[in-house]
XYZ file of C-alpha atoms in Angstrom:
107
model
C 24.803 -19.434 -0.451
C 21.696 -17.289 -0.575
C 20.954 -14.797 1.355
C 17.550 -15.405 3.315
C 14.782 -12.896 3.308
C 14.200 -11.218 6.366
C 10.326 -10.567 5.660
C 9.281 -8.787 8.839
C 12.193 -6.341 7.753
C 10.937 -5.956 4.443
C 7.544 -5.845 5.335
C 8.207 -2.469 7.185
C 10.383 -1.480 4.321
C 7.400 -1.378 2.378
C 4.758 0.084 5.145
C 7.036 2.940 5.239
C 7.060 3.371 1.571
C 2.843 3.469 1.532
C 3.009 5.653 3.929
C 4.538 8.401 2.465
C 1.985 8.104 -0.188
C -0.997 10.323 0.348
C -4.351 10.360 -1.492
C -4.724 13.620 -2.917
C -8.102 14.658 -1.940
C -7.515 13.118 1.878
C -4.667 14.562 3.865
C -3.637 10.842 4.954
C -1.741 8.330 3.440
C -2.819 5.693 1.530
C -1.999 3.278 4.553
C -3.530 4.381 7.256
C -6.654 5.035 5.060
C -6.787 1.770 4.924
C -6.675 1.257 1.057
C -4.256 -1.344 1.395
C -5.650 -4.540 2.089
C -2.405 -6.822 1.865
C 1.699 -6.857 1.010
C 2.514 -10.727 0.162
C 6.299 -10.831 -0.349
C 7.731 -14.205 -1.965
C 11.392 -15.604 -1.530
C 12.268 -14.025 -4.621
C 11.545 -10.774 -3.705
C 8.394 -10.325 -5.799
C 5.540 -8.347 -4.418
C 2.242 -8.562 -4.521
C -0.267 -6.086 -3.190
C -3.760 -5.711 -3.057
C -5.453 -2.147 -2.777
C -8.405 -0.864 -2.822
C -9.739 3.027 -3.867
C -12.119 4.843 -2.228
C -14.439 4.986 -4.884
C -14.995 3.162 -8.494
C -14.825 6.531 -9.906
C -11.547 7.754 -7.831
C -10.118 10.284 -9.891
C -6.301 8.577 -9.033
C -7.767 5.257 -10.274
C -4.854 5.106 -13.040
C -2.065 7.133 -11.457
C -2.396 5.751 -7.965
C -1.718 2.250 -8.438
C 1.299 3.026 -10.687
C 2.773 5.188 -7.746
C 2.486 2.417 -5.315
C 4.326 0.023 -7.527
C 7.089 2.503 -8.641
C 7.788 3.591 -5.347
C 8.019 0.012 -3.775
C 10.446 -0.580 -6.504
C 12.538 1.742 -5.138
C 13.214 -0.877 -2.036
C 16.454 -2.533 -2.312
C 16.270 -6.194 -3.266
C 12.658 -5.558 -4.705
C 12.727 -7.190 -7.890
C 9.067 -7.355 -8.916
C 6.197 -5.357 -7.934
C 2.544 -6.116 -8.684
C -0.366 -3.834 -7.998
C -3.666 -5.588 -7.550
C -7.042 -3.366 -7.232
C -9.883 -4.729 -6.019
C -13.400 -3.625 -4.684
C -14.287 -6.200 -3.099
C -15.173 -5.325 0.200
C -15.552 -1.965 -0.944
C -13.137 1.007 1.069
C -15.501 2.364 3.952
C -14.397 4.819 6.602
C -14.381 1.859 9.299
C -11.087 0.482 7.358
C -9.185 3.842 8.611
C -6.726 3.279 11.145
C -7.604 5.692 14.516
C -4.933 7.710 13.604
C -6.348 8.439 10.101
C -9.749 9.214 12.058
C -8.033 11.683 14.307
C -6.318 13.206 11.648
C -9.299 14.132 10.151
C -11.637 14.959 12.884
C -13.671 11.865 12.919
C -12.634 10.703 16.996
């Protein structure tokens, strides 16, 4: 019989894995900088997730996405992980999370 996906427990599996991702010019991870805009997990353990940068020009724009998607692999029972970047709505400072903002002096 086959095991059945606990998402909720997966889904923080993989929060705590963006977290410790930080973008290198911001001292704040990629999470609560709100560059991720969603984590869709299928029964199969595939992963989809769809980013955002914090500019066109981001000078992480190659590595970035790659990190996310290695590190996620790292979860166990992860069997797929696919990086989606989009700009659309583009990354503004009102996606931080308050944390982020008090982090870096903006409350």
């Amino acid at each position: 019989m086959e095991q059945e996906i606990d998402t909720n427990q997966l889904g923080e599996s993989i929060v705590k894995v963006l977290k410790s991702i930080y973008d290198p010019e911001i001292p704040v991870d990629i999470y609560e900088l709100g560059l991720i805009y969603d984590v869709m997990v299928n029964t199969d353990y595939e992963v989809k997730i769809l980013m955002t940068l914090t500019s066109p020009n981001c000078p992480v724009a190659e590595s970035l996405p790659r990190e996310v998607e290695e590190k996620v692999k790292t979860i166990e029972h992860i069997k797929e992980v696919d990086v989606e970047i989009t700009f659309d709505p583009p990354w503004s400072k009102d996606l931080m999370s308050e944390e982020a903002k008090l982090e870096l002096g903006m409350l």
